[in-house]
mmCIF file of C-alpha atoms in Angstrom:
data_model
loop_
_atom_site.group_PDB
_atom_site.id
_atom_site.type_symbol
_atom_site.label_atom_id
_atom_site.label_comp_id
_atom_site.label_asym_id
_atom_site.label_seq_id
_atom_site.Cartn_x
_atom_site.Cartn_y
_atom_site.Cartn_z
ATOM 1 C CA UNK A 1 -87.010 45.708 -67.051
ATOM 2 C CA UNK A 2 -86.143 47.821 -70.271
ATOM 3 C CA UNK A 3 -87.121 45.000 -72.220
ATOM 4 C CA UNK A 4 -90.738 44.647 -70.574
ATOM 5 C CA UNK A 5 -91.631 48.116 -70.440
ATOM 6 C CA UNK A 6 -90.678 48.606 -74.075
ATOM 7 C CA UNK A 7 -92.980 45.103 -75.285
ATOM 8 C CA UNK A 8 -95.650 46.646 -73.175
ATOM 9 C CA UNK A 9 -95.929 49.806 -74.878
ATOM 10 C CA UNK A 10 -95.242 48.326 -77.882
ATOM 11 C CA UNK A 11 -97.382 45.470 -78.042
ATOM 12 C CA UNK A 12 -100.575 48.287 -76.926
ATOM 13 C CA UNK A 13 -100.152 50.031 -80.045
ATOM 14 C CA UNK A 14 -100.887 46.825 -82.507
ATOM 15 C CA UNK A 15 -104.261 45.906 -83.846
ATOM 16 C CA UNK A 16 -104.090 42.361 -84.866
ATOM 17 C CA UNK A 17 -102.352 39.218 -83.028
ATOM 18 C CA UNK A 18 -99.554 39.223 -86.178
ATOM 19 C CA UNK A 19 -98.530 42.110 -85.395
ATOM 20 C CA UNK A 20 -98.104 41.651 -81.369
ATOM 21 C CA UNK A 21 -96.375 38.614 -81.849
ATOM 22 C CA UNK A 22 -94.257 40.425 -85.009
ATOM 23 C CA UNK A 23 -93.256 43.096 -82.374
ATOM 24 C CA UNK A 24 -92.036 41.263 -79.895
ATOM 25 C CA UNK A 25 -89.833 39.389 -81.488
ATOM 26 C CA UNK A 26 -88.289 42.548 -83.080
ATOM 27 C CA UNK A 27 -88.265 44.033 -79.689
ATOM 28 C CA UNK A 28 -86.204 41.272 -77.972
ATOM 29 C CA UNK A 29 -83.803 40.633 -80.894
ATOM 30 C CA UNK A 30 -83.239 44.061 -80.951
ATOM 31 C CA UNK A 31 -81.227 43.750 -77.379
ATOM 32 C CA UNK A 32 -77.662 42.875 -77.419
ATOM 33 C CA UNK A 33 -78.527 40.408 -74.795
ATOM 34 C CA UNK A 34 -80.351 38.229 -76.634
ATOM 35 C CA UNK A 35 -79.162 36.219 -80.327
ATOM 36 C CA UNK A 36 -82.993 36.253 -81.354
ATOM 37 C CA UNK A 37 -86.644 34.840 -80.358
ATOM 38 C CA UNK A 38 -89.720 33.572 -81.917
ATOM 39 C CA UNK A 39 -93.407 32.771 -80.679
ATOM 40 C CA UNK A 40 -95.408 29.747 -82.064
ATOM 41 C CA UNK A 41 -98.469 27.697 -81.207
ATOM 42 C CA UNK A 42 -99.123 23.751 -80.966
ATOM 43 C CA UNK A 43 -101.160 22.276 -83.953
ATOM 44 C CA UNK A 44 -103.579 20.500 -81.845
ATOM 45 C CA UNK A 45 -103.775 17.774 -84.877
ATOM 46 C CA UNK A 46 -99.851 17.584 -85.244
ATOM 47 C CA UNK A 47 -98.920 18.087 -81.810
ATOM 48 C CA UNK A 48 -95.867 19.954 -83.611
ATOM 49 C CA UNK A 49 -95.337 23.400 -82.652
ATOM 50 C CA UNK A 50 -95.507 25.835 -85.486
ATOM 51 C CA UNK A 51 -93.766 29.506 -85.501
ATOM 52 C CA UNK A 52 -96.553 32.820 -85.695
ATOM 53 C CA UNK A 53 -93.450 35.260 -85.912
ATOM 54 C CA UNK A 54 -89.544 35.181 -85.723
ATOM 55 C CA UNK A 55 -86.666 37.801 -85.655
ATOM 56 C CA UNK A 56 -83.195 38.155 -85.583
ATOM 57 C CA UNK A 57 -82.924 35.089 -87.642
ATOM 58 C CA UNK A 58 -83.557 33.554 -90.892
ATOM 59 C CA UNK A 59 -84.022 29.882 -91.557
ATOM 60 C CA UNK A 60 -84.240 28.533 -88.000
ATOM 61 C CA UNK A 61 -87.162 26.336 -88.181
ATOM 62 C CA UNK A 62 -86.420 24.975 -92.147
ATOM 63 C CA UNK A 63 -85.172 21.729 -90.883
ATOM 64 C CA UNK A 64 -86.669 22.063 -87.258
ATOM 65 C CA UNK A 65 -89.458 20.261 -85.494
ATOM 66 C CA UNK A 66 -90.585 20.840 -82.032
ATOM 67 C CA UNK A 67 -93.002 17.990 -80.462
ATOM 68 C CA UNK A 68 -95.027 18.348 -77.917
ATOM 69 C CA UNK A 69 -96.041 13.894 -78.391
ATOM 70 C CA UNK A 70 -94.776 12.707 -75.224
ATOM 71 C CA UNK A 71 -93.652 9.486 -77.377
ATOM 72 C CA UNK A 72 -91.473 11.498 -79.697
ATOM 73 C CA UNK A 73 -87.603 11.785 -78.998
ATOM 74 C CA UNK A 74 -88.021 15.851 -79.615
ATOM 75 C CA UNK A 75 -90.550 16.521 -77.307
ATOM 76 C CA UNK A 76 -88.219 16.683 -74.197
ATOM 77 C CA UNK A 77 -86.719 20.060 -74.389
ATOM 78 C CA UNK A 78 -87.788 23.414 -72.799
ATOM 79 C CA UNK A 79 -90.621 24.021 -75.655
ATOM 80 C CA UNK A 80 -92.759 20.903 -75.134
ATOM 81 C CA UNK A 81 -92.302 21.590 -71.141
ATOM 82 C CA UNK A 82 -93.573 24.842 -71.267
ATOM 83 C CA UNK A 83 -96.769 23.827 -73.152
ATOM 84 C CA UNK A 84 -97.113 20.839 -70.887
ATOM 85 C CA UNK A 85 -96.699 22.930 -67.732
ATOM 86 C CA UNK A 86 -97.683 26.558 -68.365
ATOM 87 C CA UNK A 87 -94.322 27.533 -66.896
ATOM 88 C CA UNK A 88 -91.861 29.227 -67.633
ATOM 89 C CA UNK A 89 -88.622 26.952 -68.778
ATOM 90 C CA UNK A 90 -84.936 27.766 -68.975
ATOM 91 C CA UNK A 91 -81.556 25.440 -69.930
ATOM 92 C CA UNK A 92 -78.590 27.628 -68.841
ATOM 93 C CA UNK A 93 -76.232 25.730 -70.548
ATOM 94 C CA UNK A 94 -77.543 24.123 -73.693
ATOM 95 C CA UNK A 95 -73.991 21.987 -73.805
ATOM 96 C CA UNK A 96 -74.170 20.748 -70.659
ATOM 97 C CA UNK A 97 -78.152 20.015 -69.981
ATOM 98 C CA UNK A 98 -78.799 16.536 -70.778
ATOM 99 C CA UNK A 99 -82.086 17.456 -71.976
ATOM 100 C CA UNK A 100 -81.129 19.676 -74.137
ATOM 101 C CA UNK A 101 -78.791 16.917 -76.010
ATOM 102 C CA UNK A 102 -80.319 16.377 -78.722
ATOM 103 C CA UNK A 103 -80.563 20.235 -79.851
ATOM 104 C CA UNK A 104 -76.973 20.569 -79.528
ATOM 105 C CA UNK A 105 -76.189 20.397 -83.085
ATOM 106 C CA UNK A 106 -78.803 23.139 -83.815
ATOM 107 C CA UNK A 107 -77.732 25.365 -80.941
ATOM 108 C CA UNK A 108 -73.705 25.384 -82.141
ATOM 109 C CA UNK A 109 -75.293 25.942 -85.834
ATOM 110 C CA UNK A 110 -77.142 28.849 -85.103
ATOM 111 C CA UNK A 111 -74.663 30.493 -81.973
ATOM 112 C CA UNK A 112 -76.884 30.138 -78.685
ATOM 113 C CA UNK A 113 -75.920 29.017 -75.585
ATOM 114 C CA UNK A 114 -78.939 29.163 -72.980
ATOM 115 C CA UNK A 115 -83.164 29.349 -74.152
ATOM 116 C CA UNK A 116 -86.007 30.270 -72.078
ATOM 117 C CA UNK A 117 -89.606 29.564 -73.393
ATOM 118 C CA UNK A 118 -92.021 31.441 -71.746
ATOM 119 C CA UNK A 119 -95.846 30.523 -72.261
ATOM 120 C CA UNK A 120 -98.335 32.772 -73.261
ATOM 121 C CA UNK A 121 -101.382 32.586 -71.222
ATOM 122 C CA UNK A 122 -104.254 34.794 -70.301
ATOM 123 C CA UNK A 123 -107.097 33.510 -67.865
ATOM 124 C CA UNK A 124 -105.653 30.141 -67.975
ATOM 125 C CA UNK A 125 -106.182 29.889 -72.165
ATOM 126 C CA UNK A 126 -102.448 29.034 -73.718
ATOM 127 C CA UNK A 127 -102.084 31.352 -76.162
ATOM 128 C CA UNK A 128 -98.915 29.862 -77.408
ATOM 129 C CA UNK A 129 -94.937 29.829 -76.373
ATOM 130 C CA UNK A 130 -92.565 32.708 -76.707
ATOM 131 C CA UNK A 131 -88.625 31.450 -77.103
ATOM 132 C CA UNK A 132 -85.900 33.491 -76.341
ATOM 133 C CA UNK A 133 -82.580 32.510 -77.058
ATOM 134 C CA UNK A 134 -79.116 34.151 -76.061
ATOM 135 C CA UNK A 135 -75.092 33.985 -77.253
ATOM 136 C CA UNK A 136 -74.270 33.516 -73.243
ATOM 137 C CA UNK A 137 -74.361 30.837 -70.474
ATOM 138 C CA UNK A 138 -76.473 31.718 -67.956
ATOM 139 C CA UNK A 139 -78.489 34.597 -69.358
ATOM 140 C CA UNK A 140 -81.699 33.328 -67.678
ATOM 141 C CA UNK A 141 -80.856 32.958 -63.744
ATOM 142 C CA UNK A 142 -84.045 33.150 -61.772
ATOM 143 C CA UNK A 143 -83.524 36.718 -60.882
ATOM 144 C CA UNK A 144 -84.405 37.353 -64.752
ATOM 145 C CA UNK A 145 -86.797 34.661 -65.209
ATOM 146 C CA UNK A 146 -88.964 36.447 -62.968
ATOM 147 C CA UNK A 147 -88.756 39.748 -65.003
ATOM 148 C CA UNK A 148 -89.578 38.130 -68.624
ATOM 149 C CA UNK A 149 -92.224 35.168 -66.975
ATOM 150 C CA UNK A 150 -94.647 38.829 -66.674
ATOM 151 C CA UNK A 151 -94.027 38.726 -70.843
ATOM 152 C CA UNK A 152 -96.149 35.767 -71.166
ATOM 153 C CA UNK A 153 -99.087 37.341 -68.871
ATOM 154 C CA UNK A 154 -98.798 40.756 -70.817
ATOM 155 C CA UNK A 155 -98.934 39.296 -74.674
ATOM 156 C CA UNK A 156 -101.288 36.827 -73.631
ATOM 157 C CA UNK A 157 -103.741 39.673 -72.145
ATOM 158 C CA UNK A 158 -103.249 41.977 -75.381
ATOM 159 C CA UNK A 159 -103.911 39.138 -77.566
ATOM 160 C CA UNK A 160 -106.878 38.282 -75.848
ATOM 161 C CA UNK A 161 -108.288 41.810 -75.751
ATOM 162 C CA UNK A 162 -107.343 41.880 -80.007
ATOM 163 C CA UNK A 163 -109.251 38.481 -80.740
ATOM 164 C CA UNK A 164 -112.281 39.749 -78.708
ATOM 165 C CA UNK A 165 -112.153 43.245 -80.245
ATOM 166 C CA UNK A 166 -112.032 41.664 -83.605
ATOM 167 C CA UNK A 167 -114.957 38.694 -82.466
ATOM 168 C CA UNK A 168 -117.108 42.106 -81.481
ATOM 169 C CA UNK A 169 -116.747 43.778 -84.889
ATOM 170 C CA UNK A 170 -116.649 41.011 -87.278
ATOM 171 C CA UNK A 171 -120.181 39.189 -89.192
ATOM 172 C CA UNK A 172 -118.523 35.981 -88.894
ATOM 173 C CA UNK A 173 -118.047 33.893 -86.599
ATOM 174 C CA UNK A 174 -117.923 30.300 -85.348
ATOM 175 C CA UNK A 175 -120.755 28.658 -83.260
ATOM 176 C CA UNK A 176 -120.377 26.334 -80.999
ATOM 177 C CA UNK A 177 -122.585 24.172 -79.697
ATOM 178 C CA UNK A 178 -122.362 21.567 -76.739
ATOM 179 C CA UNK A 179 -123.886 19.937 -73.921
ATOM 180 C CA UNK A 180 -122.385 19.119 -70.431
ATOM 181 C CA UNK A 181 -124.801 16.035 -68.961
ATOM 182 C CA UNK A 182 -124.960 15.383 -65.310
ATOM 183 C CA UNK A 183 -123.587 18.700 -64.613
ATOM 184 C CA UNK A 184 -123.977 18.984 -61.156
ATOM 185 C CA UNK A 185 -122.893 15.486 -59.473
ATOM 186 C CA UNK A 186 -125.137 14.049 -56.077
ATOM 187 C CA UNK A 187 -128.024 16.046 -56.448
ATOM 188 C CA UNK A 188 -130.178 13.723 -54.582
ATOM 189 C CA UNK A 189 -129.934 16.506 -51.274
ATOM 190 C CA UNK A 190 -131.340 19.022 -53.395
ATOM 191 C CA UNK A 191 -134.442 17.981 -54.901
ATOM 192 C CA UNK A 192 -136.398 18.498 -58.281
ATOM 193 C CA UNK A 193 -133.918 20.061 -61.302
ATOM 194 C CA UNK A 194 -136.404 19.770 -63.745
ATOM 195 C CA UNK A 195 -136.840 23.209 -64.058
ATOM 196 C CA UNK A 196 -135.375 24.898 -66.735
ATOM 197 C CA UNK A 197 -132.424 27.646 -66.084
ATOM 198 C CA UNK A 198 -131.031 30.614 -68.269
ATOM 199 C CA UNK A 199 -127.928 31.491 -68.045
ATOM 200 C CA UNK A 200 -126.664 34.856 -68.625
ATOM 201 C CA UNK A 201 -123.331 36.735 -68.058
ATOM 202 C CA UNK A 202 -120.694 36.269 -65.787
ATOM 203 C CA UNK A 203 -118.422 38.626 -63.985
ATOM 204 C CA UNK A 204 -115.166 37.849 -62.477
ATOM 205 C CA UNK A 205 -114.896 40.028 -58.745
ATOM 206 C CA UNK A 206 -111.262 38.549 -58.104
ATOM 207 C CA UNK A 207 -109.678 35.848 -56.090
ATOM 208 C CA UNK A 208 -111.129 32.970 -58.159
ATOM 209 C CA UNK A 209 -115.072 34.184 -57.347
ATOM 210 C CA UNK A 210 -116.943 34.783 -60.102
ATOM 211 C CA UNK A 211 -120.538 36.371 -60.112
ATOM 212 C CA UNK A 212 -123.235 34.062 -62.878
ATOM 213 C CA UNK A 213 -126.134 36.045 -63.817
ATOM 214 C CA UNK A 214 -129.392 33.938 -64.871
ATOM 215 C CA UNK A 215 -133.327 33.086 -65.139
ATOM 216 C CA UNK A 216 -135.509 31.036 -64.142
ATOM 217 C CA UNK A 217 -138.898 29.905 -62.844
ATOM 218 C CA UNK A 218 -140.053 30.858 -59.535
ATOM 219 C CA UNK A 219 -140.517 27.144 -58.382
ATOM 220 C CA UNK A 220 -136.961 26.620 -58.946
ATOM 221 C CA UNK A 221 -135.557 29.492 -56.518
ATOM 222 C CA UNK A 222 -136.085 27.424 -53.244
ATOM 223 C CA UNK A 223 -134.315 24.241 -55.182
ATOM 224 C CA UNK A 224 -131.238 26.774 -56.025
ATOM 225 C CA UNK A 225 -130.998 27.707 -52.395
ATOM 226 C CA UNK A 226 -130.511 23.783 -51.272
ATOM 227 C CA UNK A 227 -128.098 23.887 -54.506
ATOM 228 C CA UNK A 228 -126.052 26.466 -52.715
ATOM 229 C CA UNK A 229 -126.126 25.104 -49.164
ATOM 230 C CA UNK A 230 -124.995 21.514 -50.513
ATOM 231 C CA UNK A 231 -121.916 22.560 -52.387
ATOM 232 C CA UNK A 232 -118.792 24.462 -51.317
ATOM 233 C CA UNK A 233 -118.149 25.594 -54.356
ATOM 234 C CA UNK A 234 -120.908 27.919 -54.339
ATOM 235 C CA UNK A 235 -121.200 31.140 -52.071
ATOM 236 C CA UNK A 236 -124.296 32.680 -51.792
ATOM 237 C CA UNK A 237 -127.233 32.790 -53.937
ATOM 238 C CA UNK A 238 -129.388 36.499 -54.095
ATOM 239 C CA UNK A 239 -132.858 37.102 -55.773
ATOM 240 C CA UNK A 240 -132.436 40.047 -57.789
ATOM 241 C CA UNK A 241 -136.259 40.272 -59.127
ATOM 242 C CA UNK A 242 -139.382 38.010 -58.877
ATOM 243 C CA UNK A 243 -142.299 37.731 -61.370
ATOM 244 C CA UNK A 244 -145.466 35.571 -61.135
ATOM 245 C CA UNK A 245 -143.519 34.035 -64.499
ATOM 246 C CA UNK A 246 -139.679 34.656 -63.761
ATOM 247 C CA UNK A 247 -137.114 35.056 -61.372
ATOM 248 C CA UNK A 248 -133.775 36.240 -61.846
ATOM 249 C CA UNK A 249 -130.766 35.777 -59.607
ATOM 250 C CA UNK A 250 -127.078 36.089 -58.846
ATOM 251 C CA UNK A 251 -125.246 33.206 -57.650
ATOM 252 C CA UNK A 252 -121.601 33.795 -56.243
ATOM 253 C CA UNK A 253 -119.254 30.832 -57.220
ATOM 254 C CA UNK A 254 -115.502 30.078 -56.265
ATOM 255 C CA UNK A 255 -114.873 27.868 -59.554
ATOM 256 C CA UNK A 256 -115.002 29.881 -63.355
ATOM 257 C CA UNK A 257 -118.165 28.919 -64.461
ATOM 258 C CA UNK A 258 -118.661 27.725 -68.483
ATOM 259 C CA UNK A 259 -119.781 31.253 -69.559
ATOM 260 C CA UNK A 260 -116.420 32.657 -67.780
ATOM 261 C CA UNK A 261 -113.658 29.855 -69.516
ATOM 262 C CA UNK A 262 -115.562 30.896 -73.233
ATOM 263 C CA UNK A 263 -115.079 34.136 -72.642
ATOM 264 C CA UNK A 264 -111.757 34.016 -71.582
ATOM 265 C CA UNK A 265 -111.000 32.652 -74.874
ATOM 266 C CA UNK A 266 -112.460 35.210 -76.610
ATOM 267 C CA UNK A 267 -116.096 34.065 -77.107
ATOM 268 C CA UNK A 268 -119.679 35.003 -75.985
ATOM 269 C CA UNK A 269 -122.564 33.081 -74.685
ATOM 270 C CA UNK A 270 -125.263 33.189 -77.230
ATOM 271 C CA UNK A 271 -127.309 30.315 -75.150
ATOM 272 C CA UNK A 272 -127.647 28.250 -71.795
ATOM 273 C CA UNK A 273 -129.609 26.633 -70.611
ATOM 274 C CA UNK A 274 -130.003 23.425 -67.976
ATOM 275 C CA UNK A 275 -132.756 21.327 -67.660
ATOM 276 C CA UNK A 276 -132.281 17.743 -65.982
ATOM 277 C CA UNK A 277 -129.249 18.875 -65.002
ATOM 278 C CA UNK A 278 -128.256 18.845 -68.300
ATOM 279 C CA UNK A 279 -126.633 22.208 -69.867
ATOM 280 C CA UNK A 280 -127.123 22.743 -73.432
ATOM 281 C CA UNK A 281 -125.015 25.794 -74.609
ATOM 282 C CA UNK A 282 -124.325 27.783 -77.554
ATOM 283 C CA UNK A 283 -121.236 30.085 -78.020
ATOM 284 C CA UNK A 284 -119.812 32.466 -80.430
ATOM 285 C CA UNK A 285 -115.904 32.106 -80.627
ATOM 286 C CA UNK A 286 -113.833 34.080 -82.841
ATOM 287 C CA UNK A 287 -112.735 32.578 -85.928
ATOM 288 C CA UNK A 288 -108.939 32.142 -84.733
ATOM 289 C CA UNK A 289 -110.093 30.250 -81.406
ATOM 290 C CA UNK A 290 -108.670 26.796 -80.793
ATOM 291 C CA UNK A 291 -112.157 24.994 -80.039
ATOM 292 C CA UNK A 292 -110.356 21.989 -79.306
ATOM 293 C CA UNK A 293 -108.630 23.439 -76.651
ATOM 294 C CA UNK A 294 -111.441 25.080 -75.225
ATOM 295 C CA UNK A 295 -113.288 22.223 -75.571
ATOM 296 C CA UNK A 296 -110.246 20.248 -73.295
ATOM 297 C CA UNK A 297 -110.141 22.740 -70.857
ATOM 298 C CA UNK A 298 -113.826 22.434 -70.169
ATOM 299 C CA UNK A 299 -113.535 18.694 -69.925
ATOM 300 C CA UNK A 300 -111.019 19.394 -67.426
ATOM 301 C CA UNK A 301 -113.640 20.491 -65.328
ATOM 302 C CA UNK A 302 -116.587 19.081 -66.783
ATOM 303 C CA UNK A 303 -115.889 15.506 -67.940
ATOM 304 C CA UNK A 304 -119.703 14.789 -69.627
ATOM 305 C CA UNK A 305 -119.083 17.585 -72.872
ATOM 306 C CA UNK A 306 -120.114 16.243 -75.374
ATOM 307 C CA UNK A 307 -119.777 18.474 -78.461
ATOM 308 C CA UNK A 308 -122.821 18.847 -80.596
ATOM 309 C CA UNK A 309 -122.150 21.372 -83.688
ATOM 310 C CA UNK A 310 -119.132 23.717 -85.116
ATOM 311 C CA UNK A 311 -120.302 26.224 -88.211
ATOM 312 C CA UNK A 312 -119.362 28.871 -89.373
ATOM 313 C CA UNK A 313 -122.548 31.977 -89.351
ATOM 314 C CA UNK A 314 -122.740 35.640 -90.039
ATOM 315 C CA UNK A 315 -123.642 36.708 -86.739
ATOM 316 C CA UNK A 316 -127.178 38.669 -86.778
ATOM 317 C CA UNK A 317 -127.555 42.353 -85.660
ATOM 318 C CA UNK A 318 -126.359 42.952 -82.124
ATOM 319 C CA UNK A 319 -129.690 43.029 -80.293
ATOM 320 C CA UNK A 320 -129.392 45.570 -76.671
ATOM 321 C CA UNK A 321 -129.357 42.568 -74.599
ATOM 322 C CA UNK A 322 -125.831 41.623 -75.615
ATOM 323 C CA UNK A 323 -124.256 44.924 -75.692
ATOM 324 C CA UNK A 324 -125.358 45.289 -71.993
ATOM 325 C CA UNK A 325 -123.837 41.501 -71.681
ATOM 326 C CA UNK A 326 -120.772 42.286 -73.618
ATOM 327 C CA UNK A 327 -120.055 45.767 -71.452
ATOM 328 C CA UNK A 328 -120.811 44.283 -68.112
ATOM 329 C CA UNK A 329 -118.078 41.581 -68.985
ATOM 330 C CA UNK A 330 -115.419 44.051 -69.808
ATOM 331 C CA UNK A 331 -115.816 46.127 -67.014
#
C-alpha cells in the first residue's frame, strides 16, 4: 500500500510518459522488498519487447530478449503472458516454475527469485508491461498481487491523460484515415441506409454505455429508430433538435463505439461519416500512438477496416466546435 500511494503521487507530478515510467521504476527499486523493475512496450514489427525505463539495475537487458512470437522458445515466461492476456502474471519461485526454465541462468546472474509483470492498460489500450522483480520466494502471493495489479490501471490512466494533454497542445500530429464497410451486419429489418450520418463525440456514462452524439437528415431519423429496435446493442435513440435540413440525435449504446476506442488512445475524431453503411473516418492520434494496435483493436470489433491513409499534418487552428468536443469528452 506504501508503494501505491507513493507511485500515485508521484507519477501525478510528471509531464511526459519518460518521466512516469522513469519514476516508477525509481519508486519500486527504492523498496527493500524489491531487487529492481523496469517497464517496456512490444515492437509491434519485432514482436520483441523493448525497455522505456529501468532502475535498480544496470545492464539487464544487454544480452536479453523478451518475445512475445508464440513460435519463439522465449516467449513463454510471465512477460509475453501478460501482453497476451492483459493480466497480471507472477512465478513465485523462478527455480522451481517450469516456465520460467529457461530464465534461470539470468535470474541466478542478476539475484531474483520471484517476478510479477503487471500490464499497463487504460480503457482497454495496452500501454505496455511493468516488471517487478524481488531477492525472495514468494514475494507476490495473491494477497499482494491484488495491491500492485491497481499499478497497471493508475500508470496506464496518467499516461493516457499525458499523451492527450500533449496531442491537445502540439501542431503535429498523425492522421488517420480508414473505413469500416458493412458496418452494421443484417440490415435488411431496417430499411434504406443511404442516408448520410455525422458522427460527433462520444461520452462514456459508466457500466460499458456510452452516449454517440451525431447528424443527420431528417429522412433518416425514422430508419435510426428501426436501427435501435433491431439491435441489442443499442439502448435508446433521442432527437435532440430537428431542422427542415438536419436532425441531430443521441443514441445510447452498450458497446464503445469507434469515436470512444480512438479516444481512449489518445486521439480525436476529426471526421465520420456513414453512408451505405459504410463509415469513412478520419482521426487525429498523437504522434507516440501505436496505430497498429489501434487499428487491431478495432478489427476486433469491426472486422471490414480497411486502412486508407497515415501522414503526418500540422493540425490547423482549433476551430470552437472541437474545444466544445474535446471538453465534453473529458468531463
Amino acid at each position: 500500500n506504501s508503494v501505491v500511494r507513493e507511485i500515485t503521487d508521484a507519477v501525478l507530478e510528471q509531464s511526459t510518459r519518460h518521466h512516469i515510467e522513469q519514476q516508477v521504476c525509481e519508486s519500486l527499486a527504492a523498496f527493500d522488498s524489491y531487487r529492481f523493475a523496469w517497464i517496456g512496450e512490444v515492437n509491434s514489427r519485432t514482436r520483441e519487447i523493448e525497455p522505456h525505463a529501468v532502475a535498480g539495475v544496470e545492464g539487464y537487458f544487454d544480452d536479453l530478449t523478451i518475445s512475445t512470437d508464440p513460435n519463439s522458445p522465449m516467449s513463454q515466461g510471465p512477460a509475453s503472458r501478460a501482453v497476451e492476456t492483459q493480466e497480471l502474471q507472477a512465478t513465485q519461485n523462478v527455480f522451481t516454475d517450469p516456465v520460467f526454465e529457461p530464465w534461470r541462468p539470468i535470474a541466478e546472474q542478476w539475484g531474483y527469485q520471484s517476478v510479477a509483470v503487471i500490464p499497463i492498460t487504460h480503457d482497454g489500450t495496452l500501454y505496455g508491461i511493468l516488471g517487478l522483480y524481488s531477492h525472495d520466494v514468494d514475494a507476490f502471493v495473491p494477497e499482494k498481487q491484488a495491491i500492485i495489479e491497481q499499478l497497471g490501471e493508475i500508470i496506464g490512466h496518467a499516461i493516457a491523460a499525458v499523451e492527450r494533454k500533449q496531442a491537445l497542445m502540439s501542431d503535429s500530429v498523425t492522421e488517420l484515415t480508414f473505413e469500416i464497410q458493412d458496418l452494421f451486419p443484417s440490415l435488411d429489418s431496417v430499411g434504406n441506409f443511404d442516408g448520410e450520418i455525422r458522427l460527433d463525440h462520444v461520452v462514456p456514462v459508466g457500466d460499458d454505455v456510452y452516449l454517440q452524439y451525431g447528424r443527420t437528415t431528417p429522412e433518416m431519423g425514422s430508419v435510426l429508430e428501426r436501427f435501435v429496435a433491431a439491435h441489442p446493442s443499442c439502448e435508446s435513440f433521442t432527437v435532440l433538435a430537428e431542422s427542415d435540413a438536419e436532425l441531430s440525435f443521441e443514441l445510447r449504446v452498450s458497446e464503445p463505439p469507434v469515436t470512444s476506442v480512438v479516444a481512449a488512445a489518445g486521439g480525436s475524431v476529426k471526421t465520420a461519416t456513414i453512408k451505405h453503411n459504410d463509415l469513412r473516418t478520419t482521426v487525429y492520434l498523437p504522434q507516440t500512438a501505436d496505430v497498429r494496435q489501434l487499428l487491431t483493436r478495432i478489427q476486433a470489433q469491426y472486422p471490414g477496416i480497411r486502412p486508407i491513409s497515415r501522414r503526418q499534418v500540422s493540425r490547423s487552428e482549433t476551430t470552437p466546435k472541437q474545444i466544445v468536443s474535446t471538453w465534453t469528452e473529458i468531463l
